[in-house]
Short mmCIF file of C-alpha atoms in Angstrom, two decimals:
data_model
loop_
_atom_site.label_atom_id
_atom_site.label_comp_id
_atom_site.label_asym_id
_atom_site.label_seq_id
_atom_site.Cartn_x
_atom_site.Cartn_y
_atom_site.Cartn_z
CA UNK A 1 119.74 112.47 136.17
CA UNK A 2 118.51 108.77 136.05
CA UNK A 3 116.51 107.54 139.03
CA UNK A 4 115.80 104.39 139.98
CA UNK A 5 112.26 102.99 138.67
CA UNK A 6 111.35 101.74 141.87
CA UNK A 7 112.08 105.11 143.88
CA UNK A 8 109.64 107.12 140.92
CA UNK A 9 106.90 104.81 140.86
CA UNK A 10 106.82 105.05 144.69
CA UNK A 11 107.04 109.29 144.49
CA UNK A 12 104.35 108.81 142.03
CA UNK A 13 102.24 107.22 144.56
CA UNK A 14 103.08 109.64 147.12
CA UNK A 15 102.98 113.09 145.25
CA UNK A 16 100.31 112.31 142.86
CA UNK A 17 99.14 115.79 141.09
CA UNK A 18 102.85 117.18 141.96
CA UNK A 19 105.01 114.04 140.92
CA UNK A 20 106.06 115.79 137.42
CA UNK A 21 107.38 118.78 139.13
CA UNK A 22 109.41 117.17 141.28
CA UNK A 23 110.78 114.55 138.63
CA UNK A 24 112.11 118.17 137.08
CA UNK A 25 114.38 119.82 139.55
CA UNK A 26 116.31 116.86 139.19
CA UNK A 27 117.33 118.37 135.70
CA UNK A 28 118.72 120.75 138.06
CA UNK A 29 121.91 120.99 140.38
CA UNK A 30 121.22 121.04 144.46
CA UNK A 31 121.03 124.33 146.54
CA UNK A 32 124.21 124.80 148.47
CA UNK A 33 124.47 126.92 151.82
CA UNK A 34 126.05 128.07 154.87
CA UNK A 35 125.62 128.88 158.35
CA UNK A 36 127.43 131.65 160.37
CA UNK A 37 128.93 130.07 163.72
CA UNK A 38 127.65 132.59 166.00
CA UNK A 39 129.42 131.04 169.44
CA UNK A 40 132.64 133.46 167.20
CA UNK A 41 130.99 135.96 165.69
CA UNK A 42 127.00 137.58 164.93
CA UNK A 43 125.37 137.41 161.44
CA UNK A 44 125.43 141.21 161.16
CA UNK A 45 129.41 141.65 162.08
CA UNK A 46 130.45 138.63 159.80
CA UNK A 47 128.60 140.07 157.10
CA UNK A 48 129.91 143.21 157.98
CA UNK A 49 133.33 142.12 157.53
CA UNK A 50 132.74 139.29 154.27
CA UNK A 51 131.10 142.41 152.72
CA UNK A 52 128.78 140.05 149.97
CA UNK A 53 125.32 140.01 150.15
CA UNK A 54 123.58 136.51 150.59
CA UNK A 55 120.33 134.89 150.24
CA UNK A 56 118.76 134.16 153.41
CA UNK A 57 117.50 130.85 154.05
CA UNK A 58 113.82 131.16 155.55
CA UNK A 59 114.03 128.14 158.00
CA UNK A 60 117.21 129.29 159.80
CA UNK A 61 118.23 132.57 161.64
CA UNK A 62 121.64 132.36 160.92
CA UNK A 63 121.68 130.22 157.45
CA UNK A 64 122.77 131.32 154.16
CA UNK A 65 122.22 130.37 150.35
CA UNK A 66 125.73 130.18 148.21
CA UNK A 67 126.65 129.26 144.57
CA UNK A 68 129.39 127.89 142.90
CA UNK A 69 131.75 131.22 142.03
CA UNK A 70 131.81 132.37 146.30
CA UNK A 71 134.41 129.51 147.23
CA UNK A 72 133.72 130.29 151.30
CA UNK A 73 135.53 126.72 151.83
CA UNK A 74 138.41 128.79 151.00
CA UNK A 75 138.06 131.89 152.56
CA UNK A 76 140.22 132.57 155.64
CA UNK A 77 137.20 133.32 157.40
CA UNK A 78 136.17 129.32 157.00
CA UNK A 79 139.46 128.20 158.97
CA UNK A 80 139.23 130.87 161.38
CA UNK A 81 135.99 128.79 161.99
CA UNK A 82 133.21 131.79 161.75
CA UNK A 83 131.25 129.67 159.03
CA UNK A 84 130.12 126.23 158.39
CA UNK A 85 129.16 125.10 154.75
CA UNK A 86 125.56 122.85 155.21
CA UNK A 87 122.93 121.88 152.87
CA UNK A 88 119.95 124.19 153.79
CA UNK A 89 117.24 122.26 154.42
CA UNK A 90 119.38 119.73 156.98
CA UNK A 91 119.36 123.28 158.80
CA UNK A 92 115.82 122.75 159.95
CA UNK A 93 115.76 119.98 162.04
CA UNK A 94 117.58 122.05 164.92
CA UNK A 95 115.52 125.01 164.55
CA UNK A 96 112.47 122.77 165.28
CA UNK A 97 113.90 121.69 168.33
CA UNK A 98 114.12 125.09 169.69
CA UNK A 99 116.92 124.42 172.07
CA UNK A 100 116.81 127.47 174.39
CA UNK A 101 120.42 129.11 176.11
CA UNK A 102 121.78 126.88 179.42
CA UNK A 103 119.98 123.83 178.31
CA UNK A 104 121.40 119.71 178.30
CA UNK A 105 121.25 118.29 175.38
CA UNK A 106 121.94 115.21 173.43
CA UNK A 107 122.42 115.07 169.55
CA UNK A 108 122.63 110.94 168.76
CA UNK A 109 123.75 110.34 165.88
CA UNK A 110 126.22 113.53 165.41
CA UNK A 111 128.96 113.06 162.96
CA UNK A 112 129.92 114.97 160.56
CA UNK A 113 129.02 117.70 163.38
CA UNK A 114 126.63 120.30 161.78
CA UNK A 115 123.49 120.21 163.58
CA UNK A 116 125.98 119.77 166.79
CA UNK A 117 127.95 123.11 165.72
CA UNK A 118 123.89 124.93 165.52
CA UNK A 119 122.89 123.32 169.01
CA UNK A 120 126.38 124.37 170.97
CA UNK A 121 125.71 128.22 169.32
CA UNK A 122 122.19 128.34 170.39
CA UNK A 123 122.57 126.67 174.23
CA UNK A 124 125.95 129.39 174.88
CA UNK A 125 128.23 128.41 177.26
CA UNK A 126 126.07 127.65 180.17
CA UNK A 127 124.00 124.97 178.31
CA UNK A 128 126.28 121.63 177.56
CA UNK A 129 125.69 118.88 174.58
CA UNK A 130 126.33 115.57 174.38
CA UNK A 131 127.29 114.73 170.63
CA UNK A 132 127.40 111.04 170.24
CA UNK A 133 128.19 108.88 166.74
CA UNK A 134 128.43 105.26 166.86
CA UNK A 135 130.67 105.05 164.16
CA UNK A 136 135.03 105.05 165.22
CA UNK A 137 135.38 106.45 161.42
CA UNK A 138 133.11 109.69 161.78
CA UNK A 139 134.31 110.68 164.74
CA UNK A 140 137.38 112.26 163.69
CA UNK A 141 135.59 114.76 161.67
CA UNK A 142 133.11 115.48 164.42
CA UNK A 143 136.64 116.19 166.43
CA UNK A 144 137.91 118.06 164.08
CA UNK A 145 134.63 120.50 163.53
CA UNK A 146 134.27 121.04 167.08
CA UNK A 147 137.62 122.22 167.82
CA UNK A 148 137.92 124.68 164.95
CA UNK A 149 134.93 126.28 165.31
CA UNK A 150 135.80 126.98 168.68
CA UNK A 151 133.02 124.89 170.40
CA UNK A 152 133.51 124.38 174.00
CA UNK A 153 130.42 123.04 175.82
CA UNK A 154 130.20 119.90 173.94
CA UNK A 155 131.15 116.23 175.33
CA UNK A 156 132.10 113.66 172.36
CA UNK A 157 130.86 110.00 172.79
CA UNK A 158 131.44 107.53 170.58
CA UNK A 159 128.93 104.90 172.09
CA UNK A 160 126.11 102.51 171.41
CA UNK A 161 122.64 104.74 172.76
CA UNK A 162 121.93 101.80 174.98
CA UNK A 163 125.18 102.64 176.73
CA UNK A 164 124.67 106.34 177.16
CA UNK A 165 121.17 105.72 178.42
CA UNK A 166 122.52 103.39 180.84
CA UNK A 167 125.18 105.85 182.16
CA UNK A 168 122.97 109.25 181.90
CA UNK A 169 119.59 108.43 182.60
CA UNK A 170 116.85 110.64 182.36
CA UNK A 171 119.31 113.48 181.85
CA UNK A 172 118.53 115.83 179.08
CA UNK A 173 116.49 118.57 178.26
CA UNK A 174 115.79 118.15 174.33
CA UNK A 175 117.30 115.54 172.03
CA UNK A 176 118.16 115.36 168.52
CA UNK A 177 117.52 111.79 166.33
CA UNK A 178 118.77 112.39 162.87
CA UNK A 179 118.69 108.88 162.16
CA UNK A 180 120.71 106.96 159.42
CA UNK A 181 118.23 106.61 156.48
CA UNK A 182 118.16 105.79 152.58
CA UNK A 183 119.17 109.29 151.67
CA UNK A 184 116.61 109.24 148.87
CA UNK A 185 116.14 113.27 149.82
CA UNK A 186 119.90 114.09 148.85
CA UNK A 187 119.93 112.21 145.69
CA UNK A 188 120.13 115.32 143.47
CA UNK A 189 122.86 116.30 146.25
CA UNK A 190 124.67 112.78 145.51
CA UNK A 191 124.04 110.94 142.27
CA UNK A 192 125.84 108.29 143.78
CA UNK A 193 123.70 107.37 146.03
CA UNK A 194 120.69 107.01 143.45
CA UNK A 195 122.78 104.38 141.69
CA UNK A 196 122.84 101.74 144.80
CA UNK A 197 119.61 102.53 145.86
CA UNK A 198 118.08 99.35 145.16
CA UNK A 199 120.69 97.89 147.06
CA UNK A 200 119.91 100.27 150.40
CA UNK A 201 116.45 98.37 151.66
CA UNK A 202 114.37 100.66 153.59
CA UNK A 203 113.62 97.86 156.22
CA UNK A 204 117.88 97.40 156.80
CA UNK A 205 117.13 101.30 158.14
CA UNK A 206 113.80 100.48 159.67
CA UNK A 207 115.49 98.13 162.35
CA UNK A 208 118.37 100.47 162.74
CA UNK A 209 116.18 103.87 163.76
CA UNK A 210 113.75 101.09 165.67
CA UNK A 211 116.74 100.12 167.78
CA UNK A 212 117.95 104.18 168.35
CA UNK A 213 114.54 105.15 169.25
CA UNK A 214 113.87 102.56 171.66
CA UNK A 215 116.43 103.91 173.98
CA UNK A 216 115.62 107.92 173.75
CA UNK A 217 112.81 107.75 176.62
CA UNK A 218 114.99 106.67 178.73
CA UNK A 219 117.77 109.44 178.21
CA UNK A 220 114.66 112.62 178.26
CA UNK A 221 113.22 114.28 181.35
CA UNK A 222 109.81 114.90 181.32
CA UNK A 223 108.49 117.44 179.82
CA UNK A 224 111.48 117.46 177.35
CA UNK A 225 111.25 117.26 173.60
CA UNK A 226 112.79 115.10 171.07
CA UNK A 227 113.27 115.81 166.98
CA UNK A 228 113.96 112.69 164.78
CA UNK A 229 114.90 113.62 161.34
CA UNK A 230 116.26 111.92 158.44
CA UNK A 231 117.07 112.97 154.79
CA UNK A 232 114.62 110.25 152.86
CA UNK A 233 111.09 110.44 151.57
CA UNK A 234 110.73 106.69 152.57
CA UNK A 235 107.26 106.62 154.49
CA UNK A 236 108.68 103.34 156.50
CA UNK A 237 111.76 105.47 157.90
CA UNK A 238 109.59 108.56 158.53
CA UNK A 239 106.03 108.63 159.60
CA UNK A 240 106.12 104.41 160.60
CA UNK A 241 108.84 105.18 162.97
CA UNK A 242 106.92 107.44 164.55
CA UNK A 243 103.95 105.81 164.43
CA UNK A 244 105.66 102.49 165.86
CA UNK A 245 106.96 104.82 168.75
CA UNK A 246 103.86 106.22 169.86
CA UNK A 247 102.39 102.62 170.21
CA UNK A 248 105.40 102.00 172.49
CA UNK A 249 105.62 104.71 174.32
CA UNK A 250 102.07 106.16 175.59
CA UNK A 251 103.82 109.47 177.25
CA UNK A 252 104.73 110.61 174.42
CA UNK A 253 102.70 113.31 172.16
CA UNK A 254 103.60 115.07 168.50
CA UNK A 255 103.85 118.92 168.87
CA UNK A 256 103.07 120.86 165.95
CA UNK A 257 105.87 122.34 163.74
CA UNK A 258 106.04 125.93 162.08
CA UNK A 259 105.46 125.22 158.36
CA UNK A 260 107.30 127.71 156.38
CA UNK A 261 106.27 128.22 153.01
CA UNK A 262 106.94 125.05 151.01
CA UNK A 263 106.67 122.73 154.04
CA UNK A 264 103.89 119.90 153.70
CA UNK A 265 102.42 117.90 156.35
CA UNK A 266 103.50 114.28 156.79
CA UNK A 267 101.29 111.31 156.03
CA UNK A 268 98.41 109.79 157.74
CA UNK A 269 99.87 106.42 158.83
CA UNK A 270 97.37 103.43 159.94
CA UNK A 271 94.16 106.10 160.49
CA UNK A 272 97.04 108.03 162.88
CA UNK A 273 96.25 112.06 161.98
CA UNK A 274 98.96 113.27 164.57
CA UNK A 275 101.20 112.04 161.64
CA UNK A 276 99.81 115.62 159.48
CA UNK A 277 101.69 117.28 162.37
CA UNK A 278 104.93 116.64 160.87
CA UNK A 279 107.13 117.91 158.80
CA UNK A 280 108.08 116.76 154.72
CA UNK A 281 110.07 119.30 152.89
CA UNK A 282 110.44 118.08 149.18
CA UNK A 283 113.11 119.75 146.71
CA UNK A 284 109.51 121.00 144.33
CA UNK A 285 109.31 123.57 146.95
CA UNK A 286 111.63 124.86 148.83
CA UNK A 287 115.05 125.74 147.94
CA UNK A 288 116.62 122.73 149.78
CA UNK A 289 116.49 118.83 149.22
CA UNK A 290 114.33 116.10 151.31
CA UNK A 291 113.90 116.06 154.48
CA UNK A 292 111.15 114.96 157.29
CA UNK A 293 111.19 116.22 160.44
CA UNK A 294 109.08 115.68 163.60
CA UNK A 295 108.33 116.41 167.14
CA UNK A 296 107.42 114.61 170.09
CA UNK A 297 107.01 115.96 173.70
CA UNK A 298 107.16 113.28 176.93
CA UNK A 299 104.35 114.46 178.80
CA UNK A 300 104.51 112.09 181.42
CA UNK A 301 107.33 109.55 183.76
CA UNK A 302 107.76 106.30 181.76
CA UNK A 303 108.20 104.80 185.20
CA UNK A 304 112.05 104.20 185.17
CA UNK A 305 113.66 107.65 184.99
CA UNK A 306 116.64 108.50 186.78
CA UNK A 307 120.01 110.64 187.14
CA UNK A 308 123.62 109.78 187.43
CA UNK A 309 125.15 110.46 190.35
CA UNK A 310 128.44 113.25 189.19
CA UNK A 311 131.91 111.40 189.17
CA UNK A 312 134.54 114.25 190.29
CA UNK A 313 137.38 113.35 188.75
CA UNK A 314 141.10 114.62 190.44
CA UNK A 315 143.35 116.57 188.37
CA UNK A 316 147.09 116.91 189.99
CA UNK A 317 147.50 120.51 191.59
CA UNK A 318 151.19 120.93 189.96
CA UNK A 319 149.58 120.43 186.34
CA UNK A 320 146.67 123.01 187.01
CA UNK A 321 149.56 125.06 187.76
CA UNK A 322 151.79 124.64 185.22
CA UNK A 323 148.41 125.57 182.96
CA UNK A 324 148.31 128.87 185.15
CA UNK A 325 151.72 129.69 184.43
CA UNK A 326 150.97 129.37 180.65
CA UNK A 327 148.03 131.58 180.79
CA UNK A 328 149.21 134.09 183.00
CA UNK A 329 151.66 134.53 180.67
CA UNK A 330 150.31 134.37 177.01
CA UNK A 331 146.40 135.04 178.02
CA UNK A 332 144.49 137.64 179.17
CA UNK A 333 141.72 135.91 180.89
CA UNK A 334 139.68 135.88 183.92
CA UNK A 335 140.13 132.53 185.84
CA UNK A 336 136.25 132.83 186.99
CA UNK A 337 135.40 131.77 183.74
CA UNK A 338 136.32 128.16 185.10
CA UNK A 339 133.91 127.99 188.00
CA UNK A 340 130.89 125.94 186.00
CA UNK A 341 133.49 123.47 184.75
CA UNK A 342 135.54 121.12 186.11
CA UNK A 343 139.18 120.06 184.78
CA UNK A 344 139.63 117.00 183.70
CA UNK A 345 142.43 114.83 182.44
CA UNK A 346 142.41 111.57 180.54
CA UNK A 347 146.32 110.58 179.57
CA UNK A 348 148.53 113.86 179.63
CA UNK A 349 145.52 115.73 178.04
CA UNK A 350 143.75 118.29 180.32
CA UNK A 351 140.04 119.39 179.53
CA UNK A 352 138.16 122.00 181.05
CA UNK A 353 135.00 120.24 181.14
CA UNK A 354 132.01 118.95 182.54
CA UNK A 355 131.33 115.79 185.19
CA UNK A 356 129.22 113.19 183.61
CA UNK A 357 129.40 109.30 184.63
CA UNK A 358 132.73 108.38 183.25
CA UNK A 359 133.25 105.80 185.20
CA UNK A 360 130.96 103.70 182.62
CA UNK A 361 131.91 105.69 179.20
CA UNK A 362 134.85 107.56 178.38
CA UNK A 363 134.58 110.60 176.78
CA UNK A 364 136.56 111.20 173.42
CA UNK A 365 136.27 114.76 174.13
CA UNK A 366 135.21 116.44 177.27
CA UNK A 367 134.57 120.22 176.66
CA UNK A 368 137.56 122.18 175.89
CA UNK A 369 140.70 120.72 175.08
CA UNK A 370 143.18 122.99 176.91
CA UNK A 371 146.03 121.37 175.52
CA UNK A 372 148.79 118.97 176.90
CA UNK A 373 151.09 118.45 180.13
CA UNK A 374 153.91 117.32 179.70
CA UNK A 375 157.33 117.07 181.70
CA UNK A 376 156.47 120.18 183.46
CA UNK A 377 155.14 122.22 180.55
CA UNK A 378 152.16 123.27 179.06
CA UNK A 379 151.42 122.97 175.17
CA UNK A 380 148.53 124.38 174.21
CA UNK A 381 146.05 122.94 171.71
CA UNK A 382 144.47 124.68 168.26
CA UNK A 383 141.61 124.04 170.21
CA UNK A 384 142.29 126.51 172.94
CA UNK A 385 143.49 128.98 170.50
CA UNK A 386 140.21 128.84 168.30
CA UNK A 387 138.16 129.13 171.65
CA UNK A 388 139.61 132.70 172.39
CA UNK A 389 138.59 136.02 171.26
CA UNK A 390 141.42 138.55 169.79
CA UNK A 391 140.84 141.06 173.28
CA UNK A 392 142.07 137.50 175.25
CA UNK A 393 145.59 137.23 173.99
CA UNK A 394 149.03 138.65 174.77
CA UNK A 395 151.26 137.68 171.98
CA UNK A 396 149.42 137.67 169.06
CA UNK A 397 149.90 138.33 165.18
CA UNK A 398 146.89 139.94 163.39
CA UNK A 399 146.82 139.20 159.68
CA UNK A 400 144.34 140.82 157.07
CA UNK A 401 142.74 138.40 154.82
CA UNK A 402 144.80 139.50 151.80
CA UNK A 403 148.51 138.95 153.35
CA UNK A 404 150.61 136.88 151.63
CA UNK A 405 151.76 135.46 154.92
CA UNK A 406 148.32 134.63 156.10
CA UNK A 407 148.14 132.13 153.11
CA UNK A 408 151.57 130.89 153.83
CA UNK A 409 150.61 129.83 157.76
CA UNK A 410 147.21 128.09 156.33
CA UNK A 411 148.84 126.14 154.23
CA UNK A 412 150.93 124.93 157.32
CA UNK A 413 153.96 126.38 155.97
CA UNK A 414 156.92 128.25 158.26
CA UNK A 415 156.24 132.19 158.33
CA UNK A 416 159.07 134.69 158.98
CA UNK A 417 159.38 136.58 162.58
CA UNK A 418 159.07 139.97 161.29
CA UNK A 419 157.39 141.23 164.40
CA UNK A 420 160.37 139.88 166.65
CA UNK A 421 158.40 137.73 168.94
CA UNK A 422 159.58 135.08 170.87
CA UNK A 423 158.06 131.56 172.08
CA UNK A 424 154.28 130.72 171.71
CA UNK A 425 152.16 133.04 169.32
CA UNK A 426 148.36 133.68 168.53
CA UNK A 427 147.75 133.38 164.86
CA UNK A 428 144.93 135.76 163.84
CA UNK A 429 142.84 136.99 160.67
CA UNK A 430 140.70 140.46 160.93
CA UNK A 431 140.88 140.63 164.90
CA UNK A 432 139.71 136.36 164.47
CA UNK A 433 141.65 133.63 166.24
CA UNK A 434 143.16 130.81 163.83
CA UNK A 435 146.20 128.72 165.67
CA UNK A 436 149.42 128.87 167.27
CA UNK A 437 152.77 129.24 165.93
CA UNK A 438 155.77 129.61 167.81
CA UNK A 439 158.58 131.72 167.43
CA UNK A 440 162.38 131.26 167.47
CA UNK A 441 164.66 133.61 165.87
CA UNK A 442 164.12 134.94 162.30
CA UNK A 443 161.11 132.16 162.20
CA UNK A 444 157.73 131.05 163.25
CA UNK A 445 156.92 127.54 163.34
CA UNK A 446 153.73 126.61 161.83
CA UNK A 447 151.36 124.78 164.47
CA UNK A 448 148.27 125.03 162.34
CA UNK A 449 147.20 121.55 162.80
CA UNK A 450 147.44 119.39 159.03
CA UNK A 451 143.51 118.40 159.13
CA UNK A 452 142.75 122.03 158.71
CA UNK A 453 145.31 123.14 156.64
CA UNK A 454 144.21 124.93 152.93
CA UNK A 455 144.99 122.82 150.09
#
């Protein structure tokens, strides 16, 4: 592929003695992966039940090499939401964060919803994440990835950092920064973006992760950890960001990273050797595309932290139980498993969620979306449904992944009744929750929601 002048000569300087390698695997396409949700289902049952064998990626427990003839994206299993399709390196940045189980965390800049989807797996259902993206236009796939992969501890902003740092405080335990960049690492991934990269200035992205970072310290406890990340080899948006940071912010200290094989150590910036601490994966030698990566503990108070005080918010009794009718009926579950959340309703939606300080920032999501009230009854969302394990559900129909009809309801299409059910029903593949339909008569209406529907 062609590549800009200006973005070789600048490699060149970089890479010296390893430039012409590099300048090669660009004759070659990108490395293409996935990542097994495991809030559904654990690598070894999933690959139990795919029955392929796959490539392991080194850098990630759970992450998975594909080519081009294994269409996964198609694969019931994908809309049943045990797998998510991810470039492998960008699979890194959350494994050097090291979130632990029942921690608070913050990913920033969130959308499409990958690294959020790895964070809400690893924390489990007593840990809760804050995914925030400032952009109106990304959230609706960060929405959309959350729900059908069955993600319920995670609260979706869509809010300037200054704002969440004014409403949270000194709140959480790690935080993700994988900033907006140049995207010169993911130019073999999209030629596109090669062709306008003259146009993408590194110092338009300088100012950008400048303003981002200047608000994390006040959003981290002490003693917490934050990984900034981006996908370009630009030393400006990399290594000077960090640099810059460190002269703001003397609390602050860069922890060492696992090098796999591959990995090289970032570059010495203004005399700074901390800088060798970090992380620069280049597509020469690893089987992934660019990425740096770096992490910085806050080893001591700033001098301005603080905590929001929690905001209960009221739900109306008769709604809670008009949503106890519905489950006694169609659900098998233990109401206990409510007792860390709260419920929470914003318009006729009801959430089973978390408090937070709402009274400055509304949440576009707030944990799980139960589903909606509405003139005394209960419709339940495809994010509810997707939530659920099989062993949860009353009225359910189990497809195998090779029934005609199973390909019929993903396509959003009306299925016939032939199990003579009646009224709301749990769509399933292999023993794996998809969506709801509803039966009437010789029918089942198809309530597979559109945005996930196979083409």
């Amino acid at each position: 592929m062609n590549l800009p002048e200006e973005f070789l000569s600048k490699m060149k300087e970089i890479l010296k003695d390893e430039f012409e390698d590099f300048v090669k695997v660009y004759d070659f396409d990108s490395y293409k992966g996935f990542r097994v949700n495991t809030a559904k289902v654990s690598v070894d049952e999933f690959m139990k039940r795919i029955g392929i064998e796959f490539e392991k990626v080194p850098w990630c427990e759970d992450g998975f090499y594909i080519n081009d003839e294994i269409r996964l994206s198609k694969h019931p299993y994908y809309f049943a939401g045990l797998i998510y399709i991810q470039e492998p390196s960008a699979m890194f940045p959350v494994e050097a964060l090291d979130v632990k189980e029942g921690e608070k965390v913050l990913d920033l800049c969130a959308a499409p919803g990958g690294k959020t989807i790895q964070i809400a797996a690893k924390i489990g259902p007593s840990g809760m994440l804050v995914s925030n993206d400032v952009k109106p236009s990304r959230i609706k796939a960060l929405v959309k990835n959350v729900e059908n992969l069955g993600l319920t501890n995670v609260v979706i902003l869509n809010n300037k950092p200054k704002e969440i740092a004014e409403s949270y405080g000194a709140y959480f335990d790690k935080i993700l920064v994988d900033a907006p960049c140049s995207g010169e690492g993911m130019f073999r991934k999209d030629p596109a973006a090669a062709k306008k990269w003259t146009l993408n200035h590194p110092q338009k992205y300088v100012n950008l992760q400048r303003s981002i970072m200047t608000e994390v310290d006040e959003l981290l406890k002490v003693g917490g950890e934050i990984v900034y990340s981006t996908c370009t080899f630009e030393p400006e948006e990399n290594e000077g960001i960090i640099d810059w940071f460190l002269k703001k912010h003397k609390n602050y200290e860069v922890i060492e990273i696992e090098k796999y094989p591959g990995f090289s150590d970032g570059l010495e910036i203004n005399g700074n050797l901390e800088l060798k601490k970090t992380v620069r994966i280049y597509p020469h030698k690893v089987k992934g595309e660019g990425h740096f990566v770096c992490k910085l503990k806050k080893v001591k108070e700033s001098g301005n932290e603080w905590v929001f005080e929690p905001q209960r918010h009221q739900v109306d009794k008769s709604d809670l139980e008009i949503f106890e009718r519905f489950c006694h009926k169609h659900l098998n579950i233990d109401f206990k498993m409510f007792e860390n959340r709260v419920f929470y309703k914003k318009a006729d939606k009801l959430y089973l969620g978390y408090e937070g300080p709402f009274d400055k920032i509304t949440p576009i999501r707030n944990g799980l979306l139960l589903g909606e009230v509405y003139k005394g009854r209960f419709y339940p969302s495809a994010h509810l449904i997707s939530s659920l394990k099989f062993e949860d559900l009353k009225k359910v129909i189990n497809f195998s992944v090779d029934d005609e009809r199973l390909i019929r309801y993903l396509k959003g299409e009306t299925i016939e009744n032939v199990e003579n059910l009646n009224g709301f029903v749990a769509v399933c593949v292999d023993g794996f929750t998809l969506g709801w339909g509803k039966a009437e008569g010789h029918i089942i209406k198809n309530y597979f929601p559109r945005g996930w529907r196979l083409e």
